[in-house]
Structures are given as structure tokens and as C-alpha cells.
Amino acid sequence: MGHQVFAVQIDGADVEALAIGASGDVYIAGAAGPTGAGFQTTPGAYKTDPPGVPDPFVCKLSGIDGHPLFCTFIDAYPIPIINGEEDSNTAFAVDTSGDTYVVGSCGGDFQTMCVEKLNAAGTAMVYRVS
């Protein structure tokens, strides 16, 4: 029977997507809205200021004890909003190098669909296509 390895509280965040990397680290994505208040980015993060409601983010947590390896705001909200309604077909993935991919809503009104690739360290956006 399984047992709990760790529990983590990310203040000011709603987790919408989860992925496990090849090394066992845990990746989460979601929203820190409405103002990003309480959500802490890590030093060197790609984006330290919230981009606007719903204030999307990605965090990489240690698979050993759950401490944040990186937390950063991103530009794509991992729950696509289509015609004003949330679509449950979230696309969030991690490749074998630890790069994260988010497909979701982006733009000033979060009504545009885009794909973002964040580097494995969480310090740079590799690309964004909308």
C-alpha cells in the first residue's frame, strides 16, 4: 500500500494541471489570480510579475521533498477558454529534458490559443506560438 511522501501548499494558486518528469520531479501549472497575491516566484524565474488575470504559472517541485525548484509566471493559462467557456482538454507536458509545454489561452483577454515551451530551469521562454 502506498504512503504519502510529501505535501506542499502553494499560496495563492489553483493547480489545473500536473505532470511527472523523467527524474521524478513534479510539475504543476495553474492560475494565481486574481492578482497573483501570495504566489511566490523563485529567484531567476522567467517572469516574476503576474501577466494579468488569471495569472498563469508553472512550478517544478522536487520529487524527493516537494520544495520548489522553480516557480514562474507564464503567459498561457493551461485551461483553454473557448467561446467564454473552459475546455477541460488541458495540454501540459514535460519532455525528457525537463522543458515544459503549455497549451492554453493567452493574450490580453486570454481568448487566443497558444503553445509555450519553457526551458528546464524555468528561467526562459524557448518559444511561444499563437
C-alpha positions as a printed Julia matrix, in Angstrom:
130×3 Matrix{Float64}:
   0.0    0.0     0.0
   1.23   3.5    -0.85
   2.08   6.23    1.58
   2.36   9.99    1.37
   5.87  11.17    0.52
   5.25  14.91    0.9
   2.54  17.56    0.87
   3.0   21.09   -0.49
   0.97  24.26   -0.18
   1.48  26.85   -2.91
  -0.08  30.05   -1.57
  -2.35  31.94   -3.91
  -2.51  29.15   -6.51
  -5.1   26.93   -8.14
  -3.47  23.9    -9.75
  -5.06  23.0   -13.08
  -2.51  20.53  -14.49
   0.14  18.12  -13.21
   2.94  16.16  -14.89
   5.78  13.98  -13.62
   9.21  14.44  -15.18
  11.65  11.67  -16.13
  13.64  12.31  -12.91
  10.53  12.05  -10.73
  10.12  15.78  -10.17
   6.55  17.11  -10.09
   5.43  19.88  -12.45
   2.26  21.86  -11.8
   0.54  24.59  -13.77
  -2.43  26.73  -12.97
  -3.61  30.18  -12.01
  -2.54  32.5    -9.21
  -5.29  35.05   -9.92
  -6.94  37.32   -9.49
  -3.83  39.41   -8.69
  -1.1   36.85   -8.11
  -1.1   37.92   -4.46
   0.57  35.37   -2.21
   2.15  33.44   -5.08
   5.95  33.44   -4.78
   8.21  33.08   -7.79
  11.73  31.73   -7.31
  14.98  33.67   -7.89
  15.86  33.84  -11.59
  12.33  32.94  -12.68
  11.37  33.63  -16.3
   8.59  36.01  -15.24
   8.28  37.38  -11.71
   5.32  39.7   -12.29
   1.82  38.35  -12.93
   0.72  38.89  -16.56
  -2.93  39.52  -15.69
  -5.93  37.52  -14.56
  -5.88  34.53  -14.33
  -2.09  34.93  -13.7
  -0.89  31.58  -15.1
   2.16  29.86  -13.6
   4.35  26.76  -13.8
   6.27  25.25  -10.88
   8.75  22.39  -10.74
   8.79  20.66   -7.36
  11.38  18.23   -6.05
  10.15  14.66   -6.28
  12.0   13.94   -3.02
  10.52  16.52   -0.65
   8.31  18.83   -2.74
  10.36  22.0    -2.33
  10.08  24.38   -5.32
  12.93  24.03   -7.8
  11.33  26.85   -9.76
   8.06  28.76   -9.84
   7.39  31.32  -12.55
   4.52  33.16  -14.12
   3.94  32.34  -17.78
   1.71  33.83  -20.48
  -0.54  30.84  -21.29
  -3.33  29.73  -18.98
  -3.36  25.91  -19.09
  -7.14  25.66  -19.3
  -8.17  26.81  -22.75
 -11.12  29.18  -22.77
 -13.16  28.67  -25.92
 -16.12  30.95  -26.61
 -16.03  32.11  -23.0
 -16.2   28.58  -21.58
 -13.43  26.48  -20.01
 -12.41  23.45  -22.06
 -11.27  20.51  -19.93
  -8.77  19.34  -22.57
  -5.73  20.76  -20.8
  -2.46  20.23  -22.59
   0.51  20.32  -20.22
   3.59  18.15  -20.66
   7.23  17.77  -19.71
   9.8   16.3   -22.09
  12.79  14.12  -21.13
  14.99  17.25  -20.87
  12.64  18.84  -18.34
  11.27  21.51  -20.68
   7.58  22.22  -20.08
   4.89  22.72  -22.71
   1.61  24.51  -22.06
  -1.26  24.77  -24.5
  -3.89  27.2   -23.4
  -5.41  30.63  -23.52
  -3.19  33.67  -23.83
  -3.22  37.27  -24.96
  -4.62  40.34  -23.26
  -8.08  38.79  -22.97
  -6.99  35.12  -22.72
  -9.19  34.35  -25.74
  -6.29  33.44  -28.07
  -4.91  29.89  -28.1
  -1.14  29.48  -27.86
   1.63  26.98  -27.16
   4.52  27.88  -24.87
   7.74  26.0   -24.21
   9.6   26.92  -21.01
  13.21  25.82  -20.51
  14.09  23.16  -17.92
  15.41  25.73  -15.42
  12.26  27.87  -15.58
  14.34  30.91  -16.47
  13.42  31.49  -20.13
  10.65  31.01  -22.64
  12.02  28.91  -25.5
   9.1   29.78  -27.77
   5.53  30.94  -27.87
   3.23  30.34  -30.83
  -0.32  31.63  -31.05
